[in-house]
Amino acid sequence: MMDSAVLLQAVAGVARAVRSLYGPNKLRKQVTDELDQTLFSADVYTVTSVLQSQNAGTSILQQALDDQRQEVGTGCTTMLCSDIILQAVSSAETCCLTTAKYMRIPLAEAVPSFQKLVFARQLEALGLILSTNNNRIATTLAVRAASRLDPIQFCEADVSLSDLVTTHVVLGGATSATSSRVLDGVLLPVTDAPPRNVLQRRISSSAEISITGGVVVLAGDLDSLEFTTNSSVHVIFVHGGISPPVIDASVSTTDAPLCIPVSSYNSLRQLAEMSGAEIVDSWDELLPNAIGHECLQMKTLEFSVSRSQDDELASSFVQIMPDTRCQQHVSVIVQGPTKSLAEELRNETIKVISRLRNALRSGYVLPGNGGFWCACAAAVKQEAKALASQELLSFATARLMDSFTQLGVILVENSDVENDSFFSRLARVRTVQKRFVRSVQDVGAPKFYSCYYDFRSIEYAVLASKMTEPESEDGRLFHVDEYNSMASAIRKSFRVIQLLLNVDHHQIN
């Protein structure tokens, strides 16, 4: 059985490996897995997943990262960098969460006249203050995708993001917002040559087919299907194999159904929900109620693909659009010169969409200029003073300030500051920490963090403001973090540390 020190060292090693991914400028990592597959990524979740080893500590960490990604879709960087707080205790966690609650800023204050803006303009304004230097393209795509969805459905807690947005990767061209695009409805990739050729013959790239009813979604194969003329079934979406004879029969028979392969069962399920049809396992089980009754529009889309060392990805798609006032689903095509860069942009786009969604749900954001960690340090220092009667506990709590200081230093290190030494970064962070400590001591945390004080000004920021960055109405807010994912990341990071510190009390097989 490994002791807690060994497990903590493994987790700390992973945290050190990705420290350059925290902050405005993310330095892309090159990682080679055990199968000698190399990828380049600036996504913490992707890098840590490849770095997994036979260690209980990293397994606990990966489980927490998986939960964080599934729950809020973002915040893995904050969560992992917070794991440097190796002496974490429950009082420090309470200090962080309480400080986050004090410092959260309503969207109406973060964005001027937020409530009066239409949904699309709200998303644009949020995208400006939530974006960082390295995800401008992802922010543009995310805002385009979210603005096409129904606002109520987009913010619905019971609806997963995968039910609203589908992303696909296409190789070729430059990584930019113009080469990538957002399309209405579900986009189904067609990878096999025979179905692709059939679709190109049946549906030209510029033509659209409108279908009212007659839609079948089939989770099985069509080997036993015999097409007849004047069939009431117009389209069959199939998750499974389509043999060449069936394809030939579909093409040669007059008014035969058009067979379209679906790449995954999840896509088949989404398509069934949109079309009003039901999924059947085989042709023999097809019942009248499996015929859809919602009007659909279909067309084929072609994207150019360049030859590269990466595997060629699908460039032919079928676009399915329901005839409804508000879009129930959007698809994002992300294009890049290599598979790694394109997939990285896709991951960033999904994270930005998650941040937009979380911000709209909670209605709050946090100052993202590094001042939050300095405020946490101030809260921990006050907590340490309150525990003065318990000398050892007070000392251990006070030492936690070093961890928050390190987070601030990393943030400045990964910013645009040039010719900046470690000691100048450290001095900047400690200066801001002292300002928070003094201000909280003078008027108290609840009063200081109200809208009547300047805790959002540049005096309480680790990162300097830029003239090109958007500002709030009072000129004090130039970048924010999303409140929900930050709070969730703090809770989970402390849970990981608590588990690792207490691992000596448990038997690990």
Short mmCIF file of N, CA, C and O in Angstrom, two decimals, residues 404-473:
data_model
loop_
_atom_site.label_atom_id
_atom_site.label_comp_id
_atom_site.label_asym_id
_atom_site.label_seq_id
_atom_site.Cartn_x
_atom_site.Cartn_y
_atom_site.Cartn_z
N PHE A 404 -1.49 29.95 -2.07
CA PHE A 404 -2.23 30.94 -2.85
C PHE A 404 -1.28 31.93 -3.52
O PHE A 404 -1.54 32.41 -4.62
N THR A 405 -0.19 32.24 -2.84
CA THR A 405 0.82 33.11 -3.44
C THR A 405 1.40 32.46 -4.70
O THR A 405 1.59 33.12 -5.73
N GLN A 406 1.66 31.17 -4.63
CA GLN A 406 2.22 30.47 -5.78
C GLN A 406 1.25 30.48 -6.95
O GLN A 406 1.66 30.62 -8.11
N LEU A 407 -0.04 30.34 -6.67
CA LEU A 407 -1.03 30.41 -7.75
C LEU A 407 -0.99 31.77 -8.45
O LEU A 407 -1.07 31.86 -9.67
N GLY A 408 -0.87 32.83 -7.66
CA GLY A 408 -0.79 34.16 -8.25
C GLY A 408 0.47 34.34 -9.08
O GLY A 408 0.43 34.95 -10.16
N VAL A 409 1.59 33.81 -8.60
CA VAL A 409 2.85 33.92 -9.34
C VAL A 409 2.76 33.17 -10.67
O VAL A 409 3.23 33.65 -11.71
N ILE A 410 2.16 31.98 -10.65
CA ILE A 410 1.99 31.21 -11.89
C ILE A 410 1.14 31.99 -12.88
O ILE A 410 1.42 32.02 -14.09
N LEU A 411 0.10 32.64 -12.39
CA LEU A 411 -0.79 33.40 -13.26
C LEU A 411 -0.04 34.53 -13.95
O LEU A 411 -0.18 34.75 -15.16
N VAL A 412 0.79 35.25 -13.20
CA VAL A 412 1.57 36.34 -13.80
C VAL A 412 2.62 35.78 -14.76
O VAL A 412 2.87 36.34 -15.82
N GLU A 413 3.21 34.66 -14.38
CA GLU A 413 4.23 34.03 -15.23
C GLU A 413 3.68 33.66 -16.59
O GLU A 413 4.38 33.75 -17.61
N ASN A 414 2.42 33.25 -16.64
CA ASN A 414 1.80 32.83 -17.90
C ASN A 414 1.01 33.94 -18.57
O ASN A 414 0.14 33.68 -19.39
N SER A 415 1.30 35.18 -18.21
CA SER A 415 0.66 36.32 -18.84
C SER A 415 1.62 36.96 -19.84
O SER A 415 2.67 36.40 -20.16
N ASP A 416 1.27 38.13 -20.33
CA ASP A 416 2.06 38.79 -21.37
C ASP A 416 3.18 39.66 -20.82
O ASP A 416 3.80 40.40 -21.58
N VAL A 417 3.43 39.61 -19.52
CA VAL A 417 4.47 40.46 -18.93
C VAL A 417 5.84 39.98 -19.40
O VAL A 417 6.19 38.81 -19.25
N GLU A 418 6.62 40.88 -19.98
CA GLU A 418 7.94 40.54 -20.50
C GLU A 418 9.02 41.04 -19.54
O GLU A 418 8.85 42.02 -18.83
N ASN A 419 10.16 40.33 -19.59
CA ASN A 419 11.32 40.70 -18.77
C ASN A 419 10.94 40.85 -17.30
O ASN A 419 11.33 41.79 -16.61
N ASP A 420 10.16 39.91 -16.85
CA ASP A 420 9.66 39.94 -15.48
C ASP A 420 10.30 38.79 -14.71
O ASP A 420 10.14 37.63 -15.08
N SER A 421 11.01 39.10 -13.64
CA SER A 421 11.68 38.07 -12.87
C SER A 421 10.72 37.44 -11.87
O SER A 421 9.63 37.96 -11.60
N PHE A 422 11.15 36.32 -11.30
CA PHE A 422 10.33 35.65 -10.30
C PHE A 422 10.08 36.56 -9.10
O PHE A 422 8.97 36.62 -8.57
N PHE A 423 11.09 37.29 -8.68
CA PHE A 423 10.95 38.12 -7.48
C PHE A 423 10.01 39.30 -7.72
O PHE A 423 9.28 39.71 -6.82
N SER A 424 10.02 39.85 -8.94
CA SER A 424 9.09 40.94 -9.23
C SER A 424 7.65 40.42 -9.27
O SER A 424 6.72 41.10 -8.83
N ARG A 425 7.47 39.20 -9.80
CA ARG A 425 6.13 38.60 -9.79
C ARG A 425 5.67 38.33 -8.36
O ARG A 425 4.51 38.59 -8.00
N LEU A 426 6.59 37.79 -7.56
CA LEU A 426 6.26 37.51 -6.16
C LEU A 426 5.92 38.79 -5.41
O LEU A 426 4.96 38.83 -4.62
N ALA A 427 6.68 39.85 -5.67
CA ALA A 427 6.42 41.13 -4.99
C ALA A 427 5.06 41.68 -5.38
O ALA A 427 4.33 42.22 -4.53
N ARG A 428 4.70 41.55 -6.65
CA ARG A 428 3.40 42.04 -7.11
C ARG A 428 2.27 41.31 -6.41
O ARG A 428 1.30 41.91 -5.93
N VAL A 429 2.37 39.99 -6.32
CA VAL A 429 1.32 39.19 -5.70
C VAL A 429 1.19 39.52 -4.22
O VAL A 429 0.08 39.70 -3.69
N ARG A 430 2.30 39.63 -3.53
CA ARG A 430 2.24 39.90 -2.09
C ARG A 430 1.74 41.31 -1.80
O ARG A 430 1.07 41.54 -0.79
N THR A 431 2.02 42.24 -2.70
CA THR A 431 1.49 43.59 -2.53
C THR A 431 -0.03 43.59 -2.60
O THR A 431 -0.71 44.22 -1.78
N VAL A 432 -0.56 42.87 -3.58
CA VAL A 432 -2.02 42.79 -3.72
C VAL A 432 -2.62 42.05 -2.53
O VAL A 432 -3.69 42.43 -2.01
N GLN A 433 -1.94 41.01 -2.06
CA GLN A 433 -2.43 40.29 -0.88
C GLN A 433 -2.54 41.22 0.32
O GLN A 433 -3.55 41.20 1.05
N LYS A 434 -1.53 42.04 0.53
CA LYS A 434 -1.54 42.96 1.68
C LYS A 434 -2.68 43.96 1.57
O LYS A 434 -3.28 44.34 2.59
N ARG A 435 -2.99 44.39 0.36
CA ARG A 435 -4.10 45.33 0.18
C ARG A 435 -5.42 44.68 0.56
O ARG A 435 -6.28 45.31 1.19
N PHE A 436 -5.60 43.43 0.18
CA PHE A 436 -6.82 42.72 0.57
C PHE A 436 -6.88 42.53 2.08
O PHE A 436 -7.93 42.74 2.71
N VAL A 437 -5.77 42.14 2.68
CA VAL A 437 -5.74 41.92 4.13
C VAL A 437 -6.09 43.21 4.86
O VAL A 437 -6.92 43.22 5.79
N ARG A 438 -5.47 44.30 4.45
CA ARG A 438 -5.71 45.58 5.13
C ARG A 438 -7.15 46.04 4.95
O ARG A 438 -7.79 46.52 5.90
N SER A 439 -7.68 45.90 3.75
CA SER A 439 -9.05 46.36 3.48
C SER A 439 -10.08 45.54 4.24
O SER A 439 -11.05 46.08 4.79
N VAL A 440 -9.88 44.21 4.27
CA VAL A 440 -10.82 43.35 5.00
C VAL A 440 -10.76 43.64 6.49
O VAL A 440 -11.79 43.65 7.18
N GLN A 441 -9.56 43.90 7.00
CA GLN A 441 -9.42 44.22 8.42
C GLN A 441 -10.08 45.55 8.76
O GLN A 441 -10.65 45.73 9.84
N ASP A 442 -10.04 46.50 7.83
CA ASP A 442 -10.57 47.84 8.10
C ASP A 442 -12.09 47.86 8.18
O ASP A 442 -12.66 48.46 9.11
N VAL A 443 -12.76 47.23 7.21
CA VAL A 443 -14.22 47.36 7.13
C VAL A 443 -14.95 46.02 7.22
O VAL A 443 -16.19 46.00 7.29
N GLY A 444 -14.23 44.91 7.21
CA GLY A 444 -14.87 43.61 7.23
C GLY A 444 -15.16 43.10 5.82
O GLY A 444 -15.41 43.89 4.90
N ALA A 445 -15.12 41.78 5.65
CA ALA A 445 -15.28 41.19 4.32
C ALA A 445 -16.63 41.49 3.68
O ALA A 445 -16.68 41.89 2.51
N PRO A 446 -17.77 41.32 4.39
CA PRO A 446 -19.06 41.57 3.72
C PRO A 446 -19.19 42.98 3.17
O PRO A 446 -19.70 43.18 2.06
N LYS A 447 -18.70 43.96 3.91
CA LYS A 447 -18.82 45.35 3.45
C LYS A 447 -17.83 45.66 2.34
O LYS A 447 -18.16 46.33 1.36
N PHE A 448 -16.60 45.15 2.49
CA PHE A 448 -15.58 45.46 1.49
C PHE A 448 -15.93 44.87 0.13
O PHE A 448 -15.68 45.48 -0.91
N TYR A 449 -16.51 43.67 0.11
CA TYR A 449 -16.82 43.01 -1.15
C TYR A 449 -18.18 43.43 -1.72
O TYR A 449 -18.67 42.81 -2.66
N SER A 450 -18.77 44.45 -1.16
CA SER A 450 -20.01 44.98 -1.73
C SER A 450 -19.67 45.86 -2.93
O SER A 450 -18.51 46.16 -3.21
N CYS A 451 -20.70 46.29 -3.64
CA CYS A 451 -20.48 47.07 -4.86
C CYS A 451 -20.00 48.49 -4.57
O CYS A 451 -19.69 49.24 -5.50
N TYR A 452 -19.91 48.86 -3.28
CA TYR A 452 -19.52 50.23 -2.94
C TYR A 452 -18.01 50.38 -2.77
O TYR A 452 -17.52 51.47 -2.52
N TYR A 453 -17.27 49.28 -2.87
CA TYR A 453 -15.82 49.34 -2.73
C TYR A 453 -15.15 48.87 -4.01
O TYR A 453 -15.76 48.21 -4.85
N ASP A 454 -13.86 49.21 -4.13
CA ASP A 454 -13.14 48.99 -5.39
C ASP A 454 -12.35 47.69 -5.41
O ASP A 454 -11.20 47.66 -5.86
N PHE A 455 -12.91 46.60 -4.91
CA PHE A 455 -12.16 45.35 -4.90
C PHE A 455 -11.93 44.81 -6.32
O PHE A 455 -11.13 43.91 -6.52
N ARG A 456 -12.63 45.37 -7.32
CA ARG A 456 -12.45 44.95 -8.70
C ARG A 456 -11.49 45.86 -9.46
O ARG A 456 -11.25 45.65 -10.65
N SER A 457 -10.95 46.86 -8.81
CA SER A 457 -10.09 47.81 -9.51
C SER A 457 -8.70 47.21 -9.73
O SER A 457 -8.36 46.15 -9.22
N ILE A 458 -7.88 47.93 -10.50
CA ILE A 458 -6.54 47.46 -10.84
C ILE A 458 -5.65 47.35 -9.61
O ILE A 458 -4.68 46.59 -9.59
N GLU A 459 -5.98 48.11 -8.54
CA GLU A 459 -5.18 48.04 -7.32
C GLU A 459 -5.28 46.67 -6.66
O GLU A 459 -4.39 46.28 -5.91
N TYR A 460 -6.35 45.95 -6.93
CA TYR A 460 -6.55 44.64 -6.33
C TYR A 460 -6.45 43.53 -7.38
O TYR A 460 -7.02 42.46 -7.22
N ALA A 461 -5.71 43.80 -8.44
CA ALA A 461 -5.54 42.83 -9.52
C ALA A 461 -4.08 42.44 -9.65
O ALA A 461 -3.18 43.28 -9.55
N VAL A 462 -3.83 41.15 -9.86
CA VAL A 462 -2.47 40.67 -10.10
C VAL A 462 -2.07 40.94 -11.54
O VAL A 462 -0.93 41.30 -11.82
N LEU A 463 -3.00 40.77 -12.46
CA LEU A 463 -2.74 41.04 -13.87
C LEU A 463 -3.11 42.47 -14.20
O LEU A 463 -4.11 42.99 -13.71
N ALA A 464 -2.32 43.09 -15.04
CA ALA A 464 -2.58 44.47 -15.43
C ALA A 464 -3.67 44.51 -16.50
O ALA A 464 -3.80 43.60 -17.31
N SER A 465 -4.44 45.58 -16.48
CA SER A 465 -5.49 45.76 -17.48
C SER A 465 -4.89 46.14 -18.82
O SER A 465 -3.82 46.74 -18.89
N LYS A 466 -5.59 45.79 -19.90
CA LYS A 466 -5.17 46.15 -21.25
C LYS A 466 -6.20 47.09 -21.85
O LYS A 466 -7.39 46.95 -21.62
N MET A 467 -5.72 47.99 -22.66
CA MET A 467 -6.64 48.94 -23.30
C MET A 467 -7.57 48.23 -24.27
O MET A 467 -8.66 48.70 -24.55
N THR A 468 -7.13 47.09 -24.81
CA THR A 468 -7.94 46.39 -25.81
C THR A 468 -8.99 45.50 -25.18
O THR A 468 -9.84 44.98 -25.87
N GLU A 469 -8.92 45.29 -23.86
CA GLU A 469 -9.86 44.40 -23.22
C GLU A 469 -11.14 45.15 -22.86
O GLU A 469 -11.11 46.34 -22.53
N PRO A 470 -12.27 44.48 -22.90
CA PRO A 470 -13.54 45.14 -22.57
C PRO A 470 -13.59 45.53 -21.10
O PRO A 470 -13.02 44.86 -20.25
N GLU A 471 -14.26 46.61 -20.80
CA GLU A 471 -14.39 47.07 -19.44
C GLU A 471 -15.86 47.21 -19.09
O GLU A 471 -16.72 47.35 -19.95
N SER A 472 -16.14 47.18 -17.80
CA SER A 472 -17.51 47.35 -17.36
C SER A 472 -17.87 48.82 -17.36
O SER A 472 -17.06 49.68 -17.69
N GLU A 473 -19.08 49.10 -16.95
CA GLU A 473 -19.57 50.46 -17.00
C GLU A 473 -18.75 51.40 -16.13
O GLU A 473 -18.55 52.56 -16.45
#
